[in-house]
Amino acid sequence: EAGVTQFPSHSVIEKGQTVTLRCDPISGHDNLYWYRRVMGKEIKFLLHFVKESKQDESGMPNNRFLAERTGGTYSTLKVQPAELEDSGVYFCASSPRLDSYEQYFGPGTRLTVT
Amino acid sequence: AQTVTQSQPEMSVQEAETVTLSCTYDTSESNYYLFWYKQPPSRQMILVIRQEAYKQQNATENRFSVNFQKAAKSFSLKISDSQLGDTAMYFCAFMKADSNYQLIWGAGTKLIIKP
């Protein structure tokens, strides 16, 4: 069984540019989570999809971030326009059911905004 | 709001030694889960061990065990007979039960196992 995959593994962009991160969850997992770790700080929750619906987006920092999960399969997280403080590692995780307490993580995308 | 604190940014021990990583948390919830996740260098985050708050017995997974002190809100991880492959970032995390299932994380402890 393939694990959670994320693309790209690393992205370097200039301030003001747009970047789109992609997450492919484990097949059949309805729940998809995005988290972010800014350098040296705690990992923070961004949002949670159940299938294609946003269950909780309370952690999204501002309206420069847009997440989608069309068709309930893969998800994208777009940052537009990127700011320096957006630099960090973006993790995606998936779980099979809403009451699943174990989340399976992807390798993360390291975003560097210069 | 819940918070998770890991007070040890970095630790190092010799191979085969036992090491304990600290984690404390703050919550007013009575039903929750606690986790230790491990992220080896350049690799994915994986679950090491979990503890349900309603269980008094400490969870154990092979060389990994926890000391769960609910009243003290403490959840330490003990690694016995440490191996080089245990070198990783270790994160303590909290999840409120029957809720949105988001994880709340500590800042992490970098553990280095020396040969």
PDB file of C-alpha atoms in Angstrom:
ATOM      1  CA  GLU A   1       0.000   0.000   0.000  1.00  0.00           C
ATOM      2  CA  ALA A   2       1.426   3.362  -1.006  1.00  0.00           C
ATOM      3  CA  GLY A   3       1.848   5.883   1.772  1.00  0.00           C
ATOM      4  CA  VAL A   4       1.010   9.559   1.808  1.00  0.00           C
ATOM      5  CA  THR A   5       2.981  11.408  -0.831  1.00  0.00           C
ATOM      6  CA  GLN A   6       3.690  15.092  -1.177  1.00  0.00           C
ATOM      7  CA  PHE A   7       5.018  17.135  -4.054  1.00  0.00           C
ATOM      8  CA  PRO A   8       7.344  18.925  -4.370  1.00  0.00           C
ATOM      9  CA  SER A   9       9.734  17.880  -1.652  1.00  0.00           C
ATOM     10  CA  HIS A  10      11.309  21.324  -1.665  1.00  0.00           C
ATOM     11  CA  SER A  11      10.292  24.621  -3.199  1.00  0.00           C
ATOM     12  CA  VAL A  12      12.195  27.885  -3.251  1.00  0.00           C
ATOM     13  CA  ILE A  13      10.252  30.931  -4.405  1.00  0.00           C
ATOM     14  CA  GLU A  14      10.525  34.674  -4.152  1.00  0.00           C
ATOM     15  CA  LYS A  15       8.282  36.803  -2.025  1.00  0.00           C
ATOM     16  CA  GLY A  16       5.114  37.647  -3.935  1.00  0.00           C
ATOM     17  CA  GLN A  17       5.138  34.525  -6.072  1.00  0.00           C
ATOM     18  CA  THR A  18       2.601  31.722  -5.976  1.00  0.00           C
ATOM     19  CA  VAL A  19       3.256  28.150  -4.940  1.00  0.00           C
ATOM     20  CA  THR A  20       1.009  25.115  -4.976  1.00  0.00           C
ATOM     21  CA  LEU A  21       1.719  22.123  -2.783  1.00  0.00           C
ATOM     22  CA  ARG A  22       0.142  18.775  -3.448  1.00  0.00           C
ATOM     23  CA  CYS A  23      -0.746  15.891  -1.170  1.00  0.00           C
ATOM     24  CA  ASP A  24      -1.892  12.433  -2.201  1.00  0.00           C
ATOM     25  CA  PRO A  25      -3.372  10.585   0.777  1.00  0.00           C
ATOM     26  CA  ILE A  26      -3.464   6.854   1.240  1.00  0.00           C
ATOM     27  CA  SER A  27      -6.104   5.409  -1.068  1.00  0.00           C
ATOM     28  CA  GLY A  28      -9.472   5.160   0.648  1.00  0.00           C
ATOM     29  CA  HIS A  29      -8.638   7.613   3.433  1.00  0.00           C
ATOM     30  CA  ASP A  30     -11.471  10.093   3.731  1.00  0.00           C
ATOM     31  CA  ASN A  31      -9.696  12.382   6.157  1.00  0.00           C
ATOM     32  CA  LEU A  32      -6.881  14.626   5.063  1.00  0.00           C
ATOM     33  CA  TYR A  33      -5.024  17.080   7.270  1.00  0.00           C
ATOM     34  CA  TRP A  34      -2.543  19.848   6.570  1.00  0.00           C
ATOM     35  CA  TYR A  35      -0.037  20.963   9.180  1.00  0.00           C
ATOM     36  CA  ARG A  36       2.855  23.403   9.076  1.00  0.00           C
ATOM     37  CA  ARG A  37       6.083  23.713  11.014  1.00  0.00           C
ATOM     38  CA  VAL A  38       7.725  27.086  10.891  1.00  0.00           C
ATOM     39  CA  MET A  39      11.442  26.825  11.661  1.00  0.00           C
ATOM     40  CA  GLY A  40      12.117  26.137  15.330  1.00  0.00           C
ATOM     41  CA  LYS A  41       8.490  26.250  16.341  1.00  0.00           C
ATOM     42  CA  GLU A  42       5.720  23.767  16.978  1.00  0.00           C
ATOM     43  CA  ILE A  43       3.868  22.008  14.230  1.00  0.00           C
ATOM     44  CA  LYS A  44       0.540  23.755  13.778  1.00  0.00           C
ATOM     45  CA  PHE A  45      -2.717  22.445  12.385  1.00  0.00           C
ATOM     46  CA  LEU A  46      -3.950  24.215   9.255  1.00  0.00           C
ATOM     47  CA  LEU A  47      -7.057  22.399   8.126  1.00  0.00           C
ATOM     48  CA  HIS A  48      -8.952  19.137   7.847  1.00  0.00           C
ATOM     49  CA  PHE A  49     -10.909  17.697   4.927  1.00  0.00           C
ATOM     50  CA  VAL A  50     -13.464  14.947   5.128  1.00  0.00           C
ATOM     51  CA  LYS A  51     -13.664  13.733   1.571  1.00  0.00           C
ATOM     52  CA  GLU A  52     -14.008  16.929  -0.457  1.00  0.00           C
ATOM     53  CA  SER A  53     -15.470  19.056   2.331  1.00  0.00           C
ATOM     54  CA  LYS A  54     -13.538  21.323   4.667  1.00  0.00           C
ATOM     55  CA  GLN A  55     -14.349  20.033   8.127  1.00  0.00           C
ATOM     56  CA  ASP A  56     -12.191  22.522   9.991  1.00  0.00           C
ATOM     57  CA  GLU A  57     -10.061  25.320   8.588  1.00  0.00           C
ATOM     58  CA  SER A  58      -9.520  27.154  11.840  1.00  0.00           C
ATOM     59  CA  GLY A  59      -5.749  26.940  11.538  1.00  0.00           C
ATOM     60  CA  MET A  60      -5.410  28.645   8.167  1.00  0.00           C
ATOM     61  CA  PRO A  61      -3.304  31.756   8.854  1.00  0.00           C
ATOM     62  CA  ASN A  62      -4.936  34.141   6.388  1.00  0.00           C
ATOM     63  CA  ASN A  63      -6.670  34.397   3.041  1.00  0.00           C
ATOM     64  CA  ARG A  64      -3.430  34.016   1.120  1.00  0.00           C
ATOM     65  CA  PHE A  65      -3.791  30.285   1.737  1.00  0.00           C
ATOM     66  CA  LEU A  66      -6.293  28.271  -0.271  1.00  0.00           C
ATOM     67  CA  ALA A  67      -6.786  24.534   0.107  1.00  0.00           C
ATOM     68  CA  GLU A  68      -8.816  22.311  -2.149  1.00  0.00           C
ATOM     69  CA  ARG A  69      -9.631  18.653  -2.384  1.00  0.00           C
ATOM     70  CA  THR A  70     -11.619  18.169  -5.537  1.00  0.00           C
ATOM     71  CA  GLY A  71     -13.226  14.755  -5.829  1.00  0.00           C
ATOM     72  CA  GLY A  72     -12.092  13.801  -2.361  1.00  0.00           C
ATOM     73  CA  THR A  73      -8.771  12.410  -3.535  1.00  0.00           C
ATOM     74  CA  TYR A  74      -5.618  14.515  -3.606  1.00  0.00           C
ATOM     75  CA  SER A  75      -5.425  17.947  -2.060  1.00  0.00           C
ATOM     76  CA  THR A  76      -3.632  21.129  -3.009  1.00  0.00           C
ATOM     77  CA  LEU A  77      -2.554  24.006  -0.832  1.00  0.00           C
ATOM     78  CA  LYS A  78      -1.894  27.239  -2.670  1.00  0.00           C
ATOM     79  CA  VAL A  79      -0.079  30.194  -1.193  1.00  0.00           C
ATOM     80  CA  GLN A  80      -0.650  33.421  -3.109  1.00  0.00           C
ATOM     81  CA  PRO A  81       1.199  35.730  -2.761  1.00  0.00           C
ATOM     82  CA  ALA A  82       3.884  34.095  -0.635  1.00  0.00           C
ATOM     83  CA  GLU A  83       5.473  36.028   2.220  1.00  0.00           C
ATOM     84  CA  LEU A  84       8.735  35.395   4.054  1.00  0.00           C
ATOM     85  CA  GLU A  85       6.915  34.104   7.136  1.00  0.00           C
ATOM     86  CA  ASP A  86       5.329  31.342   5.077  1.00  0.00           C
ATOM     87  CA  SER A  87       8.650  29.499   4.985  1.00  0.00           C
ATOM     88  CA  GLY A  88       8.568  26.168   6.761  1.00  0.00           C
ATOM     89  CA  VAL A  89       7.708  22.528   6.287  1.00  0.00           C
ATOM     90  CA  TYR A  90       4.176  21.675   5.242  1.00  0.00           C
ATOM     91  CA  PHE A  91       2.977  18.248   6.279  1.00  0.00           C
ATOM     92  CA  CYS A  92       0.004  16.341   5.009  1.00  0.00           C
ATOM     93  CA  ALA A  93      -1.583  13.441   6.848  1.00  0.00           C
ATOM     94  CA  SER A  94      -4.494  11.136   6.206  1.00  0.00           C
ATOM     95  CA  SER A  95      -6.666   8.781   8.207  1.00  0.00           C
ATOM     96  CA  PRO A  96      -9.352   6.325   7.154  1.00  0.00           C
ATOM     97  CA  ARG A  97     -12.248   7.345   9.411  1.00  0.00           C
ATOM     98  CA  LEU A  98     -13.322  10.369  11.383  1.00  0.00           C
ATOM     99  CA  ASP A  99     -12.738   8.546  14.663  1.00  0.00           C
ATOM    100  CA  SER A 100      -9.328   7.277  13.626  1.00  0.00           C
ATOM    101  CA  TYR A 101      -6.795   8.609  16.043  1.00  0.00           C
ATOM    102  CA  GLU A 102      -3.776   7.532  14.023  1.00  0.00           C
ATOM    103  CA  GLN A 103      -2.774   9.876  11.235  1.00  0.00           C
ATOM    104  CA  TYR A 104      -0.348   8.783   8.528  1.00  0.00           C
ATOM    105  CA  PHE A 105       2.044  11.459   7.438  1.00  0.00           C
ATOM    106  CA  GLY A 106       3.723  12.368   4.208  1.00  0.00           C
ATOM    107  CA  PRO A 107       7.381  13.406   4.033  1.00  0.00           C
ATOM    108  CA  GLY A 108       6.530  17.089   3.973  1.00  0.00           C
ATOM    109  CA  THR A 109       7.254  19.916   1.565  1.00  0.00           C
ATOM    110  CA  ARG A 110       9.937  22.359   2.616  1.00  0.00           C
ATOM    111  CA  LEU A 111       8.955  25.819   1.412  1.00  0.00           C
ATOM    112  CA  THR A 112      11.534  28.574   1.361  1.00  0.00           C
ATOM    113  CA  VAL A 113      10.395  32.087   0.524  1.00  0.00           C
ATOM    114  CA  THR A 114      13.244  34.508  -0.227  1.00  0.00           C
TER     115      THR A 114
ATOM    116  CA  ALA B   1      -6.861  25.814  24.771  1.00  0.00           C
ATOM    117  CA  GLN B   2      -4.562  22.838  24.927  1.00  0.00           C
ATOM    118  CA  THR B   3      -0.793  23.193  24.950  1.00  0.00           C
ATOM    119  CA  VAL B   4       2.034  20.676  24.758  1.00  0.00           C
ATOM    120  CA  THR B   5       5.515  21.397  26.092  1.00  0.00           C
ATOM    121  CA  GLN B   6       8.724  19.536  25.396  1.00  0.00           C
ATOM    122  CA  SER B   7      11.437  21.089  27.524  1.00  0.00           C
ATOM    123  CA  GLN B   8      14.427  19.294  25.988  1.00  0.00           C
ATOM    124  CA  PRO B   9      15.365  20.727  22.558  1.00  0.00           C
ATOM    125  CA  GLU B  10      18.163  18.194  22.102  1.00  0.00           C
ATOM    126  CA  MET B  11      19.519  15.097  23.798  1.00  0.00           C
ATOM    127  CA  SER B  12      22.253  12.642  23.020  1.00  0.00           C
ATOM    128  CA  VAL B  13      23.067   9.259  24.508  1.00  0.00           C
ATOM    129  CA  GLN B  14      25.332   6.344  23.755  1.00  0.00           C
ATOM    130  CA  GLU B  15      24.010   3.368  21.867  1.00  0.00           C
ATOM    131  CA  ALA B  16      22.395   0.755  24.145  1.00  0.00           C
ATOM    132  CA  GLU B  17      21.650   3.289  26.865  1.00  0.00           C
ATOM    133  CA  THR B  18      18.171   4.170  28.075  1.00  0.00           C
ATOM    134  CA  VAL B  19      16.844   7.660  27.455  1.00  0.00           C
ATOM    135  CA  THR B  20      13.718   9.454  28.619  1.00  0.00           C
ATOM    136  CA  LEU B  21      12.114  12.310  26.723  1.00  0.00           C
ATOM    137  CA  SER B  22       9.840  14.660  28.640  1.00  0.00           C
ATOM    138  CA  CYS B  23       6.443  16.003  27.669  1.00  0.00           C
ATOM    139  CA  THR B  24       3.882  17.924  29.662  1.00  0.00           C
ATOM    140  CA  TYR B  25       0.540  19.170  28.505  1.00  0.00           C
ATOM    141  CA  ASP B  26      -2.253  21.374  29.663  1.00  0.00           C
ATOM    142  CA  THR B  27      -5.912  20.646  29.106  1.00  0.00           C
ATOM    143  CA  SER B  28      -9.251  20.790  30.846  1.00  0.00           C
ATOM    144  CA  GLU B  29     -10.514  17.839  28.849  1.00  0.00           C
ATOM    145  CA  SER B  30     -11.018  14.460  30.491  1.00  0.00           C
ATOM    146  CA  ASN B  31     -11.043  12.325  27.357  1.00  0.00           C
ATOM    147  CA  TYR B  32      -8.092  12.599  25.020  1.00  0.00           C
ATOM    148  CA  TYR B  33      -5.216  10.805  23.378  1.00  0.00           C
ATOM    149  CA  LEU B  34      -1.501  11.374  23.642  1.00  0.00           C
ATOM    150  CA  PHE B  35       1.067  10.410  21.054  1.00  0.00           C
ATOM    151  CA  TRP B  36       4.765  10.249  20.431  1.00  0.00           C
ATOM    152  CA  TYR B  37       5.770  10.647  16.802  1.00  0.00           C
ATOM    153  CA  LYS B  38       9.255  10.182  15.411  1.00  0.00           C
ATOM    154  CA  GLN B  39      10.732  11.864  12.343  1.00  0.00           C
ATOM    155  CA  PRO B  40      14.073  10.379  11.273  1.00  0.00           C
ATOM    156  CA  PRO B  41      16.362  12.608   9.199  1.00  0.00           C
ATOM    157  CA  SER B  42      14.859  13.187   5.740  1.00  0.00           C
ATOM    158  CA  ARG B  43      12.130  10.677   6.370  1.00  0.00           C
ATOM    159  CA  GLN B  44       8.449  10.627   7.167  1.00  0.00           C
ATOM    160  CA  MET B  45       6.854  11.159  10.525  1.00  0.00           C
ATOM    161  CA  ILE B  46       5.760   7.874  12.035  1.00  0.00           C
ATOM    162  CA  LEU B  47       3.743   7.031  15.113  1.00  0.00           C
ATOM    163  CA  VAL B  48       5.827   5.523  17.905  1.00  0.00           C
ATOM    164  CA  ILE B  49       3.262   5.019  20.620  1.00  0.00           C
ATOM    165  CA  ARG B  50      -0.127   6.272  21.754  1.00  0.00           C
ATOM    166  CA  GLN B  51      -1.941   6.454  25.068  1.00  0.00           C
ATOM    167  CA  GLU B  52      -5.647   6.809  25.729  1.00  0.00           C
ATOM    168  CA  ALA B  53      -6.268   9.067  28.708  1.00  0.00           C
ATOM    169  CA  TYR B  54      -8.880   6.760  30.197  1.00  0.00           C
ATOM    170  CA  LYS B  55      -6.399   3.896  30.427  1.00  0.00           C
ATOM    171  CA  GLN B  56      -4.327   3.779  33.589  1.00  0.00           C
ATOM    172  CA  GLN B  57      -1.875   1.265  32.217  1.00  0.00           C
ATOM    173  CA  ASN B  58       1.128   2.777  30.488  1.00  0.00           C
ATOM    174  CA  ALA B  59       1.447   1.931  26.806  1.00  0.00           C
ATOM    175  CA  THR B  60       4.411  -0.145  25.629  1.00  0.00           C
ATOM    176  CA  GLU B  61       5.679  -0.921  22.144  1.00  0.00           C
ATOM    177  CA  ASN B  62       8.788  -3.102  22.206  1.00  0.00           C
ATOM    178  CA  ARG B  63      11.660  -0.871  23.393  1.00  0.00           C
ATOM    179  CA  PHE B  64       9.388   2.160  23.710  1.00  0.00           C
ATOM    180  CA  SER B  65       7.254   2.812  26.758  1.00  0.00           C
ATOM    181  CA  VAL B  66       5.547   5.796  28.292  1.00  0.00           C
ATOM    182  CA  ASN B  67       5.105   7.075  31.805  1.00  0.00           C
ATOM    183  CA  PHE B  68       1.644   8.620  31.777  1.00  0.00           C
ATOM    184  CA  GLN B  69       0.857  10.698  34.849  1.00  0.00           C
ATOM    185  CA  LYS B  70      -2.626  12.062  34.238  1.00  0.00           C
ATOM    186  CA  ALA B  71      -2.894  14.168  37.390  1.00  0.00           C
ATOM    187  CA  ALA B  72       0.466  15.743  36.719  1.00  0.00           C
ATOM    188  CA  LYS B  73      -0.297  16.042  32.971  1.00  0.00           C
ATOM    189  CA  SER B  74       2.953  14.394  32.123  1.00  0.00           C
ATOM    190  CA  PHE B  75       3.662  11.952  29.295  1.00  0.00           C
ATOM    191  CA  SER B  76       7.306  10.937  29.025  1.00  0.00           C
ATOM    192  CA  LEU B  77       8.772   8.489  26.527  1.00  0.00           C
ATOM    193  CA  LYS B  78      11.391   5.957  27.549  1.00  0.00           C
ATOM    194  CA  ILE B  79      13.551   4.297  24.929  1.00  0.00           C
ATOM    195  CA  SER B  80      15.393   1.249  26.200  1.00  0.00           C
ATOM    196  CA  ASP B  81      18.485  -0.251  24.605  1.00  0.00           C
ATOM    197  CA  SER B  82      18.730   2.717  22.231  1.00  0.00           C
ATOM    198  CA  GLN B  83      19.869   2.032  18.682  1.00  0.00           C
ATOM    199  CA  LEU B  84      21.467   4.208  16.019  1.00  0.00           C
ATOM    200  CA  GLY B  85      18.204   4.087  14.090  1.00  0.00           C
ATOM    201  CA  ASP B  86      16.451   5.836  16.957  1.00  0.00           C
ATOM    202  CA  THR B  87      18.206   9.067  15.977  1.00  0.00           C
ATOM    203  CA  ALA B  88      15.339  11.386  15.034  1.00  0.00           C
ATOM    204  CA  MET B  89      13.161  14.303  16.044  1.00  0.00           C
ATOM    205  CA  TYR B  90      10.577  13.172  18.561  1.00  0.00           C
ATOM    206  CA  PHE B  91       7.305  15.021  18.862  1.00  0.00           C
ATOM    207  CA  CYS B  92       4.755  14.723  21.619  1.00  0.00           C
ATOM    208  CA  ALA B  93       1.167  15.419  20.509  1.00  0.00           C
ATOM    209  CA  PHE B  94      -2.312  15.731  22.022  1.00  0.00           C
ATOM    210  CA  MET B  95      -5.685  15.000  20.479  1.00  0.00           C
ATOM    211  CA  LYS B  96      -9.012  15.771  22.070  1.00  0.00           C
ATOM    212  CA  ALA B  97     -11.339  12.804  21.726  1.00  0.00           C
ATOM    213  CA  ASP B  98     -14.627  13.051  19.870  1.00  0.00           C
ATOM    214  CA  SER B  99     -13.744  16.327  18.281  1.00  0.00           C
ATOM    215  CA  ASN B 100     -12.086  17.511  15.106  1.00  0.00           C
ATOM    216  CA  TYR B 101      -9.166  15.094  15.587  1.00  0.00           C
ATOM    217  CA  GLN B 102      -6.503  17.699  15.001  1.00  0.00           C
ATOM    218  CA  LEU B 103      -3.177  17.093  16.663  1.00  0.00           C
ATOM    219  CA  ILE B 104      -1.641  19.689  18.958  1.00  0.00           C
ATOM    220  CA  TRP B 105       2.121  19.417  19.017  1.00  0.00           C
ATOM    221  CA  GLY B 106       5.101  20.072  21.188  1.00  0.00           C
ATOM    222  CA  ALA B 107       8.188  21.750  19.742  1.00  0.00           C
ATOM    223  CA  GLY B 108      10.078  18.476  19.455  1.00  0.00           C
ATOM    224  CA  THR B 109      13.227  16.935  20.927  1.00  0.00           C
ATOM    225  CA  LYS B 110      16.166  16.102  18.700  1.00  0.00           C
ATOM    226  CA  LEU B 111      17.573  12.785  19.890  1.00  0.00           C
ATOM    227  CA  ILE B 112      21.017  11.696  18.780  1.00  0.00           C
ATOM    228  CA  ILE B 113      22.234   8.166  19.450  1.00  0.00           C
ATOM    229  CA  LYS B 114      26.008   7.986  19.414  1.00  0.00           C
ATOM    230  CA  PRO B 115      27.906   4.825  18.465  1.00  0.00           C
TER     231      PRO B 115
END
